[in-house]
Amino acid sequence: MGNHTVTHSVILGTGSYVPERVLSNADLEKMVDTSDQWIRERTGISERRVARADEATSHLSLHAANHALEAAGVEPGEIDLIIVTTLTPDTMCPAAACWLQSHIGAHRAAAFDLNAACTGFVYGLQAADAYIRSGMMKKVLLVSADVMTRMTNWEDRGTCVLWGDGAGAVVVGASENGRRGVVDSRVYSDGNGGELILVPGGGSRFAPITADDVHNKEHLLQMKGQETFKTAVRYFLGACKETLERSGLTLDDIDVFIPHQANLRIIEAVAKRLELSMDKVVITINKYGNMSAATIPVALDESVREGKIRSGDNVLMAAFGGGLTWGAALVEWN
Ligand code: UT7
């Protein structure tokens, strides 16, 4: 650590991991009153991944983090700070970031979790950027991971078809080649919309959680889908526009757009209103569903590895989720 001031932070490496087990729409047809056609038409999802019983958030995170560290050429011992953004930590205490620190052997690192639900990666990237720019930290490992299937109500067809598990990671450090890296990021929240996406039990509201609470599924995720849908489109657009305006860029300058993958119809509506060609939009929802905080960094890592993101590209990322929280980040690729 040092107290010098750096101008910009850059993403030095990316990594991701999804569990092996595939849950298809055909599998869900056997569990609830739904159909492959309804799920694909209303959400764009064909299948999603489900973590093994012995895989918690920190285990998914470990695989993603190892890939990101390898891509960045950074050793665990060089990491100053680990941020895990998740709404499904392994345990209420300690943080998933501390479990990850232990698995990975990042002995010098400070570690904490950040819960901004599906917007976690954008919040986490802004936090990492601020730490790096201030000079307080030199290398930050940011992991966004969720095991959503552990808080899925498998009897609620309106939500159980949506979720999947996964982890994405980036190593963030100071720019050394003049690239602007994280050009700008904007994050927002509105606690008045907290009831739209809610896990009532498991926190201090129902304490201790009773057998009745569990019977009533208060420990599982509830969502008011339609209201969330409408709000998501509006907030996505606002975050993207403000980030671009502040950066002095237009949509023509954007090479790759990575939106949070909650519903293909939301993504298409946002792209249409931004007048952005779908050719520039990264889509993973068909194969992974909504992995909450993990969707953006998994899509980012796959795009980098497939050569869809090249040096100098402007990458716009935007998310929306429980809280409510939403935000956007613009990165000039290293
Ligand atoms: O990542 C966090 C942010 N999350 C989001 O942004 C999610 C936003 N919301 C959505 O993606 C959509 O609202 C859903 C995919 C959750 C639901 O789609 P919708 O088009 O809004 O459906 P709906 O809730 O209005 O339901 C329409 C119909 C209803 O039947 P009736 O009342 O018209 O007879 C539902 O009961 O579809 C029915 N339905 C289903 N049918 C078959 C709901 N879920 C299913 C299902 N299979 N899985």
mmCIF file of N, CA and C and ligand atoms in Angstrom, residues 33-35 38-39 42-43 118 157-158 161-163 197 223 225-226 228-229 232 260 262-263 265-266 290 320-322, ligand 1:
data_model
loop_
_atom_site.group_PDB
_atom_site.id
_atom_site.type_symbol
_atom_site.label_atom_id
_atom_site.label_comp_id
_atom_site.label_asym_id
_atom_site.label_seq_id
_atom_site.Cartn_x
_atom_site.Cartn_y
_atom_site.Cartn_z
ATOM 1 N N ASP A 33 -45.807 -25.817 -13.001
ATOM 2 C CA ASP A 33 -46.691 -25.701 -14.160
ATOM 3 C C ASP A 33 -46.127 -24.620 -15.095
ATOM 4 N N THR A 34 -45.211 -25.027 -15.957
ATOM 5 C CA THR A 34 -44.594 -24.077 -16.888
ATOM 6 C C THR A 34 -44.274 -24.815 -18.189
ATOM 7 N N SER A 35 -43.748 -24.082 -19.161
ATOM 8 C CA SER A 35 -43.361 -24.733 -20.423
ATOM 9 C C SER A 35 -42.086 -24.090 -20.943
ATOM 10 N N TRP A 38 -42.967 -20.922 -22.816
ATOM 11 C CA TRP A 38 -43.247 -19.728 -22.008
ATOM 12 C C TRP A 38 -41.929 -19.135 -21.499
ATOM 13 N N ILE A 39 -41.068 -19.988 -20.972
ATOM 14 C CA ILE A 39 -39.827 -19.465 -20.371
ATOM 15 C C ILE A 39 -38.972 -18.778 -21.439
ATOM 16 N N ARG A 42 -40.842 -15.440 -22.677
ATOM 17 C CA ARG A 42 -41.007 -14.362 -21.683
ATOM 18 C C ARG A 42 -39.695 -13.927 -21.050
ATOM 19 N N THR A 43 -38.641 -14.794 -21.122
ATOM 20 C CA THR A 43 -37.385 -14.437 -20.436
ATOM 21 C C THR A 43 -36.132 -14.571 -21.297
ATOM 22 N N CYS A 118 -28.244 -7.534 -7.605
ATOM 23 C CA CYS A 118 -27.801 -7.751 -8.994
ATOM 24 C C CYS A 118 -26.873 -6.638 -9.502
ATOM 25 N N ARG A 157 -43.630 -20.580 -9.816
ATOM 26 C CA ARG A 157 -43.233 -20.621 -11.226
ATOM 27 C C ARG A 157 -42.862 -19.233 -11.759
ATOM 28 N N GLY A 158 -43.357 -18.187 -11.076
ATOM 29 C CA GLY A 158 -43.062 -16.826 -11.527
ATOM 30 C C GLY A 158 -41.609 -16.421 -11.299
ATOM 31 N N VAL A 161 -37.986 -20.084 -12.455
ATOM 32 C CA VAL A 161 -37.432 -20.346 -13.787
ATOM 33 C C VAL A 161 -36.306 -19.363 -14.136
ATOM 34 N N LEU A 162 -36.142 -18.321 -13.295
ATOM 35 C CA LEU A 162 -35.246 -17.224 -13.670
ATOM 36 C C LEU A 162 -33.795 -17.425 -13.248
ATOM 37 N N TRP A 163 -33.579 -18.046 -12.072
ATOM 38 C CA TRP A 163 -32.277 -17.923 -11.411
ATOM 39 C C TRP A 163 -31.265 -18.997 -11.793
ATOM 40 N N ILE A 197 -38.073 -6.735 -4.666
ATOM 41 C CA ILE A 197 -37.229 -7.941 -4.699
ATOM 42 C C ILE A 197 -36.763 -8.146 -3.261
ATOM 43 N N MET A 223 -40.364 -11.860 -5.646
ATOM 44 C CA MET A 223 -40.196 -10.714 -6.579
ATOM 45 C C MET A 223 -41.537 -10.343 -7.203
ATOM 46 N N GLY A 225 -42.621 -9.301 -10.283
ATOM 47 C CA GLY A 225 -41.959 -9.317 -11.592
ATOM 48 C C GLY A 225 -42.298 -8.155 -12.504
ATOM 49 N N GLN A 226 -43.607 -7.899 -12.687
ATOM 50 C CA GLN A 226 -43.998 -6.880 -13.678
ATOM 51 C C GLN A 226 -43.526 -5.484 -13.292
ATOM 52 N N THR A 228 -41.101 -4.756 -11.304
ATOM 53 C CA THR A 228 -39.641 -4.735 -11.400
ATOM 54 C C THR A 228 -39.220 -4.520 -12.847
ATOM 55 N N PHE A 229 -39.895 -5.194 -13.740
ATOM 56 C CA PHE A 229 -39.586 -5.106 -15.170
ATOM 57 C C PHE A 229 -39.637 -3.650 -15.647
ATOM 58 N N ALA A 232 -36.997 -1.486 -14.094
ATOM 59 C CA ALA A 232 -35.663 -1.853 -14.590
ATOM 60 C C ALA A 232 -35.349 -1.138 -15.898
ATOM 61 N N HIS A 260 -26.892 -6.277 -17.263
ATOM 62 C CA HIS A 260 -27.290 -7.354 -16.352
ATOM 63 C C HIS A 260 -28.306 -8.235 -17.069
ATOM 64 N N ALA A 262 -31.259 -10.149 -16.695
ATOM 65 C CA ALA A 262 -32.429 -10.530 -15.890
ATOM 66 C C ALA A 262 -33.554 -11.048 -16.778
ATOM 67 N N ASN A 263 -33.639 -10.490 -17.974
ATOM 68 C CA ASN A 263 -34.709 -10.874 -18.893
ATOM 69 C C ASN A 263 -34.322 -10.346 -20.279
ATOM 70 N N ARG A 265 -36.109 -9.632 -22.700
ATOM 71 C CA ARG A 265 -37.000 -8.551 -23.154
ATOM 72 C C ARG A 265 -36.584 -7.204 -22.561
ATOM 73 N N ILE A 266 -36.077 -7.209 -21.323
ATOM 74 C CA ILE A 266 -35.574 -5.947 -20.737
ATOM 75 C C ILE A 266 -34.386 -5.467 -21.556
ATOM 76 N N ASN A 290 -30.508 -15.786 -14.749
ATOM 77 C CA ASN A 290 -30.114 -14.603 -13.977
ATOM 78 C C ASN A 290 -29.257 -15.047 -12.791
ATOM 79 N N PHE A 320 -29.300 -3.587 -12.688
ATOM 80 C CA PHE A 320 -30.468 -3.187 -11.909
ATOM 81 C C PHE A 320 -30.821 -4.345 -10.987
ATOM 82 N N GLY A 321 -31.212 -4.062 -9.745
ATOM 83 C CA GLY A 321 -31.564 -5.185 -8.883
ATOM 84 C C GLY A 321 -32.170 -4.771 -7.562
ATOM 85 N N GLY A 322 -32.244 -5.734 -6.649
ATOM 86 C CA GLY A 322 -32.868 -5.530 -5.348
ATOM 87 C C GLY A 322 -32.220 -4.387 -4.580
HETATM 88 O O1 UT7 B 1 -32.346 -9.283 -11.518
HETATM 89 C C1 UT7 B 1 -33.211 -8.511 -10.750
HETATM 90 C C2 UT7 B 1 -34.178 -7.801 -11.590
HETATM 91 N N1 UT7 B 1 -35.194 -8.699 -12.042
HETATM 92 C C3 UT7 B 1 -35.912 -8.379 -13.092
HETATM 93 O O2 UT7 B 1 -35.694 -7.376 -13.688
HETATM 94 C C4 UT7 B 1 -37.053 -9.300 -13.468
HETATM 95 C C5 UT7 B 1 -38.158 -8.494 -14.104
HETATM 96 N N2 UT7 B 1 -39.385 -9.235 -14.379
HETATM 97 C C6 UT7 B 1 -39.474 -10.184 -15.327
HETATM 98 O O3 UT7 B 1 -38.500 -10.586 -15.920
HETATM 99 C C7 UT7 B 1 -40.849 -10.692 -15.676
HETATM 100 O O4 UT7 B 1 -41.816 -9.920 -15.031
HETATM 101 C C8 UT7 B 1 -41.080 -12.199 -15.338
HETATM 102 C C9 UT7 B 1 -40.278 -13.064 -16.272
HETATM 103 C C10 UT7 B 1 -40.693 -12.473 -13.900
HETATM 104 C C11 UT7 B 1 -42.533 -12.555 -15.529
HETATM 105 O O5 UT7 B 1 -42.933 -12.263 -16.869
HETATM 106 P P1 UT7 B 1 -44.256 -11.422 -17.168
HETATM 107 O O6 UT7 B 1 -44.379 -11.344 -18.618
HETATM 108 O O7 UT7 B 1 -44.158 -10.133 -16.401
HETATM 109 O O8 UT7 B 1 -45.382 -12.358 -16.610
HETATM 110 P P2 UT7 B 1 -46.496 -12.035 -15.503
HETATM 111 O O9 UT7 B 1 -45.899 -12.097 -14.145
HETATM 112 O O10 UT7 B 1 -47.259 -10.821 -15.887
HETATM 113 O O11 UT7 B 1 -47.451 -13.271 -15.703
HETATM 114 C C12 UT7 B 1 -48.210 -13.459 -16.921
HETATM 115 C C13 UT7 B 1 -48.865 -14.825 -16.873
HETATM 116 C C14 UT7 B 1 -49.626 -15.072 -15.568
HETATM 117 O O12 UT7 B 1 -50.745 -15.865 -15.850
HETATM 118 P P3 UT7 B 1 -52.212 -15.209 -15.979
HETATM 119 O O13 UT7 B 1 -52.469 -14.553 -14.654
HETATM 120 O O14 UT7 B 1 -52.102 -14.228 -17.104
HETATM 121 O O15 UT7 B 1 -53.068 -16.382 -16.265
HETATM 122 C C15 UT7 B 1 -48.653 -15.880 -14.754
HETATM 123 O O16 UT7 B 1 -49.289 -16.696 -13.807
HETATM 124 O O17 UT7 B 1 -47.875 -15.847 -16.945
HETATM 125 C C16 UT7 B 1 -48.009 -16.733 -15.843
HETATM 126 N N3 UT7 B 1 -46.698 -17.228 -15.490
HETATM 127 C C17 UT7 B 1 -46.182 -18.349 -16.027
HETATM 128 N N4 UT7 B 1 -46.677 -19.220 -16.926
HETATM 129 C C18 UT7 B 1 -45.904 -20.266 -17.263
HETATM 130 C C19 UT7 B 1 -45.778 -16.694 -14.630
HETATM 131 N N5 UT7 B 1 -44.696 -17.462 -14.598
HETATM 132 C C20 UT7 B 1 -44.907 -18.497 -15.453
HETATM 133 C C21 UT7 B 1 -44.155 -19.609 -15.848
HETATM 134 N N6 UT7 B 1 -44.685 -20.453 -16.749
HETATM 135 N N7 UT7 B 1 -42.908 -19.841 -15.365
#
